[in-house]
Short mmCIF file of C-alpha atoms in Angstrom, two decimals:
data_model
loop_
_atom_site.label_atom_id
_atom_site.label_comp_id
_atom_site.label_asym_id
_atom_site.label_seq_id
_atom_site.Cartn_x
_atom_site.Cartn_y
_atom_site.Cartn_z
CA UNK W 1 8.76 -8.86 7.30
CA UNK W 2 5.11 -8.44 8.83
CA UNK W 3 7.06 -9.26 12.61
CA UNK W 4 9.73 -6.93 11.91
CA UNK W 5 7.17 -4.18 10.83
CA UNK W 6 5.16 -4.85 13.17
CA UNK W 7 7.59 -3.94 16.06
CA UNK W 8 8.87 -1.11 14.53
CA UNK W 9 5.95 0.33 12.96
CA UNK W 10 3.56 3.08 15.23
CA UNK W 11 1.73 0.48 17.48
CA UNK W 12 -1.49 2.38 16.31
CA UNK W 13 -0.81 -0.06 13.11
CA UNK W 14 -0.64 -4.04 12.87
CA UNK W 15 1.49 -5.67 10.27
CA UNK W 16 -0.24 -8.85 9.19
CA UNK W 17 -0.39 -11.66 5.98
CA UNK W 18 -4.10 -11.28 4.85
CA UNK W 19 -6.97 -10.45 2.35
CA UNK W 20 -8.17 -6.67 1.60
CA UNK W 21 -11.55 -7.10 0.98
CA UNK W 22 -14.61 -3.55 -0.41
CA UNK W 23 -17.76 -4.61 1.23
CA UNK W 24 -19.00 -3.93 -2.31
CA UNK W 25 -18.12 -7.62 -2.47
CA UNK W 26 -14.63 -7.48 -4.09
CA UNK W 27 -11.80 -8.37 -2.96
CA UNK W 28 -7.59 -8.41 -4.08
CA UNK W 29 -5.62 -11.49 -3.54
CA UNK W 30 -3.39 -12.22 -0.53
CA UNK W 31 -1.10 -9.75 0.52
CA UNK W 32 2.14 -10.77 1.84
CA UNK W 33 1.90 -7.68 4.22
CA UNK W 34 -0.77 -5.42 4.73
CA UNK W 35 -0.63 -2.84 7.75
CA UNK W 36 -3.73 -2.05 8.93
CA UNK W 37 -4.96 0.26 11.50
CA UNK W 38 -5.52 -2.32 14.60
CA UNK W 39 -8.09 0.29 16.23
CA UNK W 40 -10.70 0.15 13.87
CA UNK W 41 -10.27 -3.64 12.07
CA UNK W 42 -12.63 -5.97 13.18
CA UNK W 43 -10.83 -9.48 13.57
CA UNK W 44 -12.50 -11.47 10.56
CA UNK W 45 -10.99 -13.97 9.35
CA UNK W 46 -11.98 -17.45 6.69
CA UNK W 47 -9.85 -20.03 7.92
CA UNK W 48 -6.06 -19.07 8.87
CA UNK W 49 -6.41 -16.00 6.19
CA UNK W 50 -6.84 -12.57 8.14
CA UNK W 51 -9.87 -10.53 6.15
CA UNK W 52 -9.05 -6.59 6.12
CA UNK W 53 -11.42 -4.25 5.01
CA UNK W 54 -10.02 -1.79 2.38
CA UNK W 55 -10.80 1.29 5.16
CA UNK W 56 -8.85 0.27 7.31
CA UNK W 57 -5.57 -0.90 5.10
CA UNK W 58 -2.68 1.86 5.48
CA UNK W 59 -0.96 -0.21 3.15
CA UNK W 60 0.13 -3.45 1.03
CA UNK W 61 3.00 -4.62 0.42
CA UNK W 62 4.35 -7.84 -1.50
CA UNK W 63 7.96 -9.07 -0.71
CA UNK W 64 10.36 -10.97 -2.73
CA UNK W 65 13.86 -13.23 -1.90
CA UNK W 66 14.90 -11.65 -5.40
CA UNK W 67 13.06 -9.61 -7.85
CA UNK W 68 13.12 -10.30 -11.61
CA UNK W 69 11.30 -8.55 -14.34
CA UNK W 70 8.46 -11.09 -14.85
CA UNK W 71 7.78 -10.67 -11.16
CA UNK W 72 8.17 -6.89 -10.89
CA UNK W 73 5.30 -6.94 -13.42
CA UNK W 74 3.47 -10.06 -11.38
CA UNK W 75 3.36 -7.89 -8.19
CA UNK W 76 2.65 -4.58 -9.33
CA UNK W 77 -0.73 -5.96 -11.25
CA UNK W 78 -1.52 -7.50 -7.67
CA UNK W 79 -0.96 -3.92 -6.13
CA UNK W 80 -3.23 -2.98 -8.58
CA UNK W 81 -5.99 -4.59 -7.27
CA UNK W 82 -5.52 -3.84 -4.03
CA UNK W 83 -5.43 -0.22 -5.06
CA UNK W 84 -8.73 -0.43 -6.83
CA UNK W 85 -10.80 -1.40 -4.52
CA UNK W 86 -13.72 0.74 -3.39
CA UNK W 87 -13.39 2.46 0.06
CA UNK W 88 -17.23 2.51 0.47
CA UNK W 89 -17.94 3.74 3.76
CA UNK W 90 -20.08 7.01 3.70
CA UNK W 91 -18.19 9.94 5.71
CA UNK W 92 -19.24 10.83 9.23
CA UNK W 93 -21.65 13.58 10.81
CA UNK W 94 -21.96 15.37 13.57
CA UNK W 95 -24.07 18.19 14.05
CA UNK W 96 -23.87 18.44 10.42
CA UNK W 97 -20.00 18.73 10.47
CA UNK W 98 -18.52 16.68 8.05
CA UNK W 99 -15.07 14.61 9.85
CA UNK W 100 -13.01 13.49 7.25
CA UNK W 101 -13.58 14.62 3.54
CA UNK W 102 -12.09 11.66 1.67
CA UNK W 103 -10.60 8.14 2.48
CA UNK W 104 -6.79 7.89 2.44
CA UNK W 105 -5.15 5.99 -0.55
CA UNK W 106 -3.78 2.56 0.21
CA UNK W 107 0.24 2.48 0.13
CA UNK W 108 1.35 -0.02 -2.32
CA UNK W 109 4.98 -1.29 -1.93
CA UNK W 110 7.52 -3.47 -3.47
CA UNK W 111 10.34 -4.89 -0.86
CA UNK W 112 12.67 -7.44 -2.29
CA UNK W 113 16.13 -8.51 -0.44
CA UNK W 114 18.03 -8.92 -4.03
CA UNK W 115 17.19 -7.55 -7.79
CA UNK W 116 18.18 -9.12 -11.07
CA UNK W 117 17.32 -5.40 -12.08
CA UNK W 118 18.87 -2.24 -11.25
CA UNK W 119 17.24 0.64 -9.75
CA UNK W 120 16.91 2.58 -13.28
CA UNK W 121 15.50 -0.53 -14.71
CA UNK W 122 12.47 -1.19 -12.15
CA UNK W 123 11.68 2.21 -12.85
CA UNK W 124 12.00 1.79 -16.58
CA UNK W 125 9.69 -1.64 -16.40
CA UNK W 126 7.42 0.45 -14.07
CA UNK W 127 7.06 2.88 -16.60
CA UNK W 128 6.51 0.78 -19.41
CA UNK W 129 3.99 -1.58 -17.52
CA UNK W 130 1.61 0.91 -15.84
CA UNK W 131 1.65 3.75 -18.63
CA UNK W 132 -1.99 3.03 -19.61
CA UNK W 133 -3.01 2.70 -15.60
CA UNK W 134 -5.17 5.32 -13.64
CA UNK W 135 -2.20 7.25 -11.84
CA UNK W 136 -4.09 5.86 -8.50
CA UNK W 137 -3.72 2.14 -8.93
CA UNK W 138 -0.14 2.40 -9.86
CA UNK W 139 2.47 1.07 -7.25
CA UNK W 140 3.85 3.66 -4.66
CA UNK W 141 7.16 2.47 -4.07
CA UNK W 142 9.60 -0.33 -4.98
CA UNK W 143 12.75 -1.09 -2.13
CA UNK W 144 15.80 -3.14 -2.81
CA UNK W 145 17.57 -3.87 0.91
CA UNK W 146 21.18 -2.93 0.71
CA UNK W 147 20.90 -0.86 -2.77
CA UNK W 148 18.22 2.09 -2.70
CA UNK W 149 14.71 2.86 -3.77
CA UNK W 150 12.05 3.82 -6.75
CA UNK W 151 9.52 6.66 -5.99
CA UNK W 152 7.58 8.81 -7.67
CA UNK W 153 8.90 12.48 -7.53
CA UNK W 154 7.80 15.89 -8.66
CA UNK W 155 11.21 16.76 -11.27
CA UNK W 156 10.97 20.56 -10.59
CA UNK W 157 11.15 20.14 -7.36
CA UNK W 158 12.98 16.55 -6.40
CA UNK W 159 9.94 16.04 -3.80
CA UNK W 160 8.99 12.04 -3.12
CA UNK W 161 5.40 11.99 -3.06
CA UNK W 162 3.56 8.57 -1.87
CA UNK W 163 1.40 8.82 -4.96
CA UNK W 164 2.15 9.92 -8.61
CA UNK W 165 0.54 13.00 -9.79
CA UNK W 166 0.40 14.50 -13.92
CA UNK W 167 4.12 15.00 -14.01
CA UNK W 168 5.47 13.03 -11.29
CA UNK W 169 8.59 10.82 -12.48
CA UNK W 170 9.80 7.51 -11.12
CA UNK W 171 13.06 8.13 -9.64
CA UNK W 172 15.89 6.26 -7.81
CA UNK W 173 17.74 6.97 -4.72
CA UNK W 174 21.18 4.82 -4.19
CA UNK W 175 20.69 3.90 -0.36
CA UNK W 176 22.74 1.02 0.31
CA UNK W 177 22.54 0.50 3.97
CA UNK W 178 20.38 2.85 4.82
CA UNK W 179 17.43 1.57 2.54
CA UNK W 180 15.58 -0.75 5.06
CA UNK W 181 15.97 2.71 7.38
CA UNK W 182 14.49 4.54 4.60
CA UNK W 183 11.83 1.97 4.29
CA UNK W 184 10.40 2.42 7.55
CA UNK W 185 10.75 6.24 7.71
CA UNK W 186 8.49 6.14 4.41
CA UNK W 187 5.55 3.70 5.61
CA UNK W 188 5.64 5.45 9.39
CA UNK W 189 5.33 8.81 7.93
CA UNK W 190 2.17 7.84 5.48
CA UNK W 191 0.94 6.04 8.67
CA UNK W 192 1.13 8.72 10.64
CA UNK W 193 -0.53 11.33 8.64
CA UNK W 194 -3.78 9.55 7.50
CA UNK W 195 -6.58 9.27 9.41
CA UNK W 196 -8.57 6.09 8.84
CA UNK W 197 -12.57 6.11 8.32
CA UNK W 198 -13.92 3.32 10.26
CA UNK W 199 -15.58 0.67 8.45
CA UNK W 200 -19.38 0.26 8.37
CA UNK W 201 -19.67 -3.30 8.05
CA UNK W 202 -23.79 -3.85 8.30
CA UNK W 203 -23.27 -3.58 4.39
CA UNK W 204 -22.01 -7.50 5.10
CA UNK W 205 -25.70 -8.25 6.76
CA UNK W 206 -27.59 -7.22 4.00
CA UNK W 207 -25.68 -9.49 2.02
CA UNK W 208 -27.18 -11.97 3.66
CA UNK W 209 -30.65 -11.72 2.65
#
């Protein structure tokens, strides 16, 4: 999945296995896939395990052969912490003009190739496992290849939104074919419409002493 995304993906982006890490000191587990904006990532690594910083992650995403219940639950609590992690970085000045006002949210995605589930049940277990959850660390998006989709949509007005607000409602959308299509229009169009804060990493030198 990260080669495939990578190639199709904005070349802006890379589409890599690694570690989202806040230079607060925490960090998420591995992500199968985490696309990450390649202009501003430093290449750290520990070992063979690619270290993002949580500024520069566009998005997660953990992919399954076939997605079950138990593991729909697994891999949205793993989202989680990816989603929870701090975006530290203080916003840039110039002249006193402030450039960016907030860091963007980090995507986090569901792709399996088969489901034990259907499309009304994900949503259903996604309702029922993240009810308590801060509407930011709950997952984005879940994508079956071959059947359709679960996103978050505003009811009044059928609008997918990439994040749920008070009042957004899971919903399905029976894509068949067309869902890997639909996958890529949805992770190219966050992409392209965030704009990343660079990491300031000296936070990782003070460590240090």
């Amino acid at each position: 999945m990260a080669e495939f995304l990578q190639e199709k993906l904005p070349e802006k982006f890379g589409a890599v296995q690694g570690q989202i890490f806040s230079l607060d000191g925490t960090a998420a587990d591995e992500s199968d896939v985490v696309l990450y904006d390649r202009l501003h990532t430093p290449k750290l690594s520990a070992g063979k395990r690619m270290l993002i910083p949580a500024e520069t992650a566009g998005a997660a995403l953990q992919t399954l052969e076939a997605l079950t219940a138990g593991l729909l639950v697994e891999e949205a609590r793993q989202l989680r912490e990816v989603r929870r992690l701090q975006k530290v970085t203080k916003k840039g000045f110039t002249g006193g003009l402030e450039l960016i006002s907030a860091h963007p949210y980090t995507l986090g995605v569901i792709v399996a190739r088969t489901s034990e589930l259907s499309l009304e049940e994900i949503a259903e277990t996604l309702n029922g496992e993240q009810a308590a959850w801060p509407l930011p660390e709950r997952v984005s998006a879940v994508f079956v290849l071959d059947v359709g989709l679960v996103v978050y949509q505003t009811p009044a007005t059928g609008e997918v939104r990439y994040f749920p607000l008070d009042g957004s409602e899971l919903g399905t959308v029976a894509a068949g074919a067309d869902t890997l299509a639909f996958l890529l229009l949805y992770l190219s169009s966050y992409l392209n419409s965030i704009e990343v804060i660079a990491p300031d990493l000296m936070p990782l030198l003070a460590q240090r002493f």
